[in-house]
Amino acid sequence: MKKFRLFVPLLLAWLLTVPAAATEPQPVWVFDCEHFGTGKYRYMVAPSAIKIINTANGGIALAKAPTWRVSCFRDSEKLEWTAPLSNFDESAISSYIDVPTKREPKKFTILGKETLLGLKCLKCKLIDNRVVWVAEEVHAAPQTTETVARYFNYPSSGGIPLRVIDPSTSPQKERLKPEELEKRRQREKFAKQVPWLSFKGIKVAAAGNLTVDLKSWKKIEYKAGDFEYPKGYKQTRDLKEVIISKEYRDVIKGLVDDLSR
């Protein structure tokens, strides 16, 4: 009986160590990508959270479990736009929509495996002929990839698009008048300010069919502070107040009208 009494505390101590090891925090994947025509972005991907940082203009988008509320904010102006993930529609400048939208994973074909900068990736072809590379070893909640898909108006491919080849963006050789060149420069300038907007007609000859490319990646320790929603920020229902800097807001409407022609 005495031996049994000594054994019980030891058994309890061992059992208490098991959950701690099993629940060890997973690392955060950090991907730096360039979207040709709209700027550079950093994805911070945790198992149950994602943070997208527009490194060009300082805009940030964050979503995490359990609510998966999307928060788009700008620290410099202490301003936040927020909505449920199902109401996050990136296809318009005033992106808040009252009717939830579903985004079904698009059918794709796995073409094989490749490495990008030493990162193991799956190379997939979507039904619209776009080819995307997604990290093979990233295991995160499906809401993380849905957030990225809604952010950039992509079909969901079940992963974070780290490289994208779009045949429809083949560069066209053309001679433009000086005023047309200036208009194109203005469009590209605005494109960097408006990451969610799809700019019709923008072609980046240097990139060719390559519209997104991975520039670097790393894994870091998870810190809850990296995925905290902002507190005390002024609220807005107009997303363009967050994603577009103040100097461009007065003229954006004319730009959109021009691009829609």
Coordinates of C-alpha atoms in Angstrom, one line a residue:
M1 CA 0.0 0.0 0.0
K2 CA 2.9 2.4 0.8
K3 CA 4.4 1.8 -2.6
F4 CA 1.1 2.5 -4.2
R5 CA 0.8 5.8 -2.4
L6 CA 4.2 6.8 -3.6
F7 CA 3.4 5.8 -7.2
V8 CA 0.2 7.9 -7.5
P9 CA 1.9 11.4 -7.1
L10 CA 4.5 10.3 -9.7
L11 CA 1.8 9.2 -12.1
L12 CA -0.1 12.5 -11.7
A13 CA 3.1 14.5 -12.3
W14 CA 3.8 12.6 -15.5
L15 CA 0.2 13.0 -16.8
L16 CA 0.4 16.8 -16.2
T17 CA 3.4 17.1 -18.5
V18 CA 1.7 15.4 -21.4
P19 CA -0.9 18.1 -22.3
A20 CA 1.8 20.8 -22.0
A21 CA 3.9 19.1 -24.7
A22 CA 0.9 18.4 -26.9
T23 CA -0.3 22.0 -26.8
E24 CA 3.0 23.5 -27.6
P25 CA 2.4 26.7 -29.8
Q26 CA 2.9 26.2 -33.5
P27 CA 5.3 28.6 -35.3
V28 CA 4.1 31.5 -37.3
W29 CA 4.9 31.4 -41.0
V30 CA 5.9 34.8 -42.4
F31 CA 5.8 35.3 -46.2
D32 CA 6.9 38.4 -48.0
C33 CA 5.4 38.6 -51.5
E34 CA 5.4 41.1 -54.3
H35 CA 2.1 41.7 -56.2
F36 CA 3.2 43.3 -59.4
G37 CA 1.2 46.5 -59.9
T38 CA -0.1 46.7 -56.4
G39 CA 2.9 46.5 -54.1
K40 CA 4.5 44.3 -51.5
Y41 CA 2.7 42.4 -48.8
R42 CA 3.6 40.4 -45.7
Y43 CA 1.5 37.4 -44.6
M44 CA 1.8 36.3 -41.0
V45 CA 0.0 32.9 -40.8
A46 CA -0.7 31.2 -37.6
P47 CA -2.8 28.0 -37.2
S48 CA -5.9 30.1 -36.2
A49 CA -5.1 33.6 -37.3
I50 CA -3.8 35.6 -40.2
K51 CA -2.4 39.1 -40.6
I52 CA -1.8 40.8 -43.9
I53 CA 0.4 43.9 -44.0
N54 CA 0.6 46.2 -46.9
T55 CA 4.2 47.2 -46.5
A56 CA 3.9 50.0 -49.0
N57 CA 1.1 52.1 -47.4
G58 CA 0.9 50.7 -43.8
G59 CA -2.6 49.1 -44.1
I60 CA -3.2 46.0 -42.1
A61 CA -5.9 43.3 -42.2
L62 CA -6.4 40.8 -39.4
A63 CA -8.7 37.9 -38.8
K64 CA -8.5 35.2 -36.1
A65 CA -10.5 32.5 -34.3
P66 CA -12.9 32.1 -32.8
T67 CA -15.0 34.9 -34.4
W68 CA -12.9 35.4 -37.6
R69 CA -14.0 39.0 -37.6
V70 CA -12.0 40.9 -40.2
S71 CA -10.3 44.1 -39.0
C72 CA -8.7 46.4 -41.5
F73 CA -6.9 49.2 -39.8
R74 CA -4.2 51.9 -40.1
D75 CA -2.1 52.5 -37.0
S76 CA -0.9 55.9 -38.2
E77 CA -4.5 57.3 -38.2
K78 CA -5.9 55.1 -35.4
L79 CA -8.8 54.1 -37.8
E80 CA -10.5 50.7 -38.2
W81 CA -13.0 49.1 -40.5
T82 CA -14.4 45.8 -39.3
A83 CA -17.0 43.2 -40.4
P84 CA -17.6 39.4 -40.3
L85 CA -15.5 37.4 -42.7
S86 CA -18.6 36.5 -44.8
N87 CA -19.3 40.3 -45.3
F88 CA -15.7 41.1 -46.4
D89 CA -16.1 41.9 -50.1
E90 CA -12.9 43.3 -51.7
S91 CA -14.4 43.8 -55.1
A92 CA -15.4 47.4 -54.5
I93 CA -13.9 50.4 -52.8
S94 CA -16.9 50.7 -50.4
S95 CA -16.4 47.1 -49.4
Y96 CA -19.0 46.6 -46.6
I97 CA -21.8 44.5 -47.9
D98 CA -25.0 43.6 -46.0
V99 CA -25.5 40.2 -47.6
P100 CA -23.0 37.5 -46.6
T101 CA -21.2 35.9 -49.5
K102 CA -19.9 32.3 -49.8
R103 CA -16.6 31.6 -51.4
E104 CA -16.4 28.0 -52.5
P105 CA -12.9 26.5 -53.1
K106 CA -12.3 26.4 -56.8
K107 CA -11.5 23.2 -58.5
F108 CA -7.8 22.9 -59.3
T109 CA -5.3 20.3 -60.5
I110 CA -2.0 19.6 -58.7
L111 CA 0.7 19.8 -61.3
G112 CA 3.5 18.6 -59.0
K113 CA 5.8 19.8 -56.2
E114 CA 8.4 22.5 -56.5
T115 CA 10.6 24.5 -54.1
L116 CA 10.5 28.3 -53.9
L117 CA 13.5 29.8 -52.1
G118 CA 13.9 26.4 -50.3
L119 CA 10.3 26.2 -49.4
K120 CA 8.4 23.1 -50.3
C121 CA 5.3 24.0 -52.4
L122 CA 2.5 22.5 -54.3
K123 CA 2.1 23.8 -57.9
C124 CA -1.6 23.9 -58.8
K125 CA -3.5 24.9 -61.9
L126 CA -6.9 26.5 -61.4
I127 CA -9.9 26.1 -63.7
D128 CA -9.3 29.6 -65.2
N129 CA -5.7 28.5 -66.2
R130 CA -4.0 30.4 -63.5
V131 CA -1.1 28.6 -61.9
V132 CA -0.5 29.1 -58.2
W133 CA 2.2 27.9 -55.7
V134 CA 1.1 27.2 -52.1
A135 CA 3.3 26.2 -49.2
E136 CA 2.9 22.4 -48.6
E137 CA 3.8 22.4 -44.9
V138 CA 1.5 25.2 -43.7
H139 CA -1.4 23.8 -41.7
A140 CA -3.8 26.5 -40.8
A141 CA -7.6 27.0 -40.4
P142 CA -9.4 27.3 -43.8
Q143 CA -10.5 30.9 -42.8
T144 CA -6.9 32.0 -43.1
T145 CA -6.9 31.2 -46.8
E146 CA -10.4 32.5 -47.3
T147 CA -9.3 35.9 -45.8
V148 CA -6.5 36.1 -48.4
A149 CA -8.8 35.1 -51.2
R150 CA -11.3 37.8 -50.2
Y151 CA -8.6 40.3 -49.7
F152 CA -7.2 40.0 -53.2
N153 CA -10.4 38.8 -55.0
Y154 CA -8.9 35.4 -55.7
P155 CA -10.6 32.1 -56.1
S156 CA -9.8 30.0 -53.0
S157 CA -7.3 27.3 -53.8
G158 CA -6.9 26.0 -50.3
G159 CA -3.6 27.7 -49.6
I160 CA -1.8 31.0 -49.5
P161 CA -0.8 32.0 -53.1
L162 CA 2.9 32.6 -52.9
R163 CA 3.4 32.7 -56.6
V164 CA 0.8 33.3 -59.3
I165 CA 1.1 33.0 -63.1
D166 CA -1.9 34.5 -64.9
P167 CA -1.8 33.9 -68.7
S168 CA -4.3 36.8 -69.2
T169 CA -1.7 39.3 -68.2
S170 CA 0.7 38.7 -71.1
P171 CA 2.5 41.9 -71.8
Q172 CA 1.5 43.8 -74.9
K173 CA 4.0 45.8 -76.9
E174 CA 2.5 49.1 -77.7
R175 CA 3.5 52.7 -78.3
L176 CA 1.8 55.1 -76.0
K177 CA 1.5 58.9 -76.3
P178 CA 3.1 60.9 -73.5
E179 CA -0.4 61.7 -71.9
E180 CA -1.2 58.0 -72.0
L181 CA 2.0 57.1 -70.3
E182 CA 1.3 59.6 -67.6
K183 CA -2.2 58.2 -67.1
R184 CA -0.7 54.7 -66.8
R185 CA 1.8 55.9 -64.2
Q186 CA -1.1 57.5 -62.2
R187 CA -3.0 54.2 -62.3
E188 CA -0.1 52.2 -61.1
K189 CA 0.5 54.7 -58.3
F190 CA -3.1 54.4 -57.2
A191 CA -3.0 50.6 -57.5
K192 CA -0.4 50.6 -54.7
Q193 CA -2.8 52.6 -52.5
V194 CA -5.8 50.3 -53.2
P195 CA -4.8 46.7 -52.7
W196 CA -8.3 45.2 -52.9
L197 CA -9.4 46.9 -56.1
S198 CA -9.0 45.1 -59.4
F199 CA -7.5 47.6 -61.8
K200 CA -8.6 46.9 -65.3
G201 CA -6.0 47.2 -68.0
I202 CA -2.9 47.4 -65.8
K203 CA 0.0 45.5 -67.4
V204 CA 3.4 45.2 -65.9
A205 CA 5.8 44.3 -68.7
A206 CA 8.6 43.5 -66.4
A207 CA 6.6 40.8 -64.7
G208 CA 5.0 39.3 -67.8
N209 CA 2.6 36.5 -66.8
L210 CA 4.0 36.5 -63.2
T211 CA 1.6 38.5 -61.1
V212 CA 2.7 37.4 -57.6
D213 CA 6.1 36.2 -56.5
L214 CA 7.6 35.1 -53.2
K215 CA 10.5 37.2 -52.1
S216 CA 11.4 35.7 -48.7
W217 CA 10.0 33.5 -45.9
K218 CA 10.7 32.5 -42.4
K219 CA 9.2 30.9 -39.3
I220 CA 9.0 32.8 -36.0
E221 CA 7.7 32.1 -32.5
Y222 CA 4.0 32.7 -32.0
K223 CA 3.2 35.8 -29.9
A224 CA -0.4 36.7 -29.1
G225 CA 0.5 40.4 -29.3
D226 CA 1.1 40.0 -33.1
F227 CA -2.5 39.1 -33.6
E228 CA -4.4 41.5 -31.4
Y229 CA -7.3 43.5 -32.7
P230 CA -6.8 47.2 -32.3
K231 CA -8.5 48.9 -29.3
G232 CA -9.8 52.4 -29.1
Y233 CA -9.6 53.1 -32.8
K234 CA -12.1 55.3 -34.5
Q235 CA -14.6 53.2 -36.4
T236 CA -15.6 53.7 -40.1
R237 CA -18.0 51.9 -42.3
D238 CA -16.2 53.1 -45.4
L239 CA -13.2 50.8 -46.1
K240 CA -11.5 53.3 -48.5
E241 CA -10.8 55.5 -45.5
V242 CA -8.5 52.8 -44.2
I243 CA -7.0 51.4 -47.4
I244 CA -6.4 54.7 -49.2
S245 CA -4.3 57.5 -47.8
K246 CA -6.0 60.8 -47.2
E247 CA -4.3 62.6 -50.1
Y248 CA -5.9 60.2 -52.7
R249 CA -9.4 60.0 -51.3
D250 CA -10.8 63.1 -53.1
V251 CA -9.8 62.0 -56.6
I252 CA -10.3 58.2 -56.3
K253 CA -13.9 58.3 -57.7
G254 CA -12.7 59.9 -61.0
L255 CA -10.0 57.3 -61.3
V256 CA -12.4 54.4 -60.9
D257 CA -14.7 56.0 -63.5
D258 CA -11.8 56.2 -65.9
L259 CA -10.7 52.6 -65.3
S260 CA -14.2 51.2 -65.8
R261 CA -14.3 52.5 -69.4

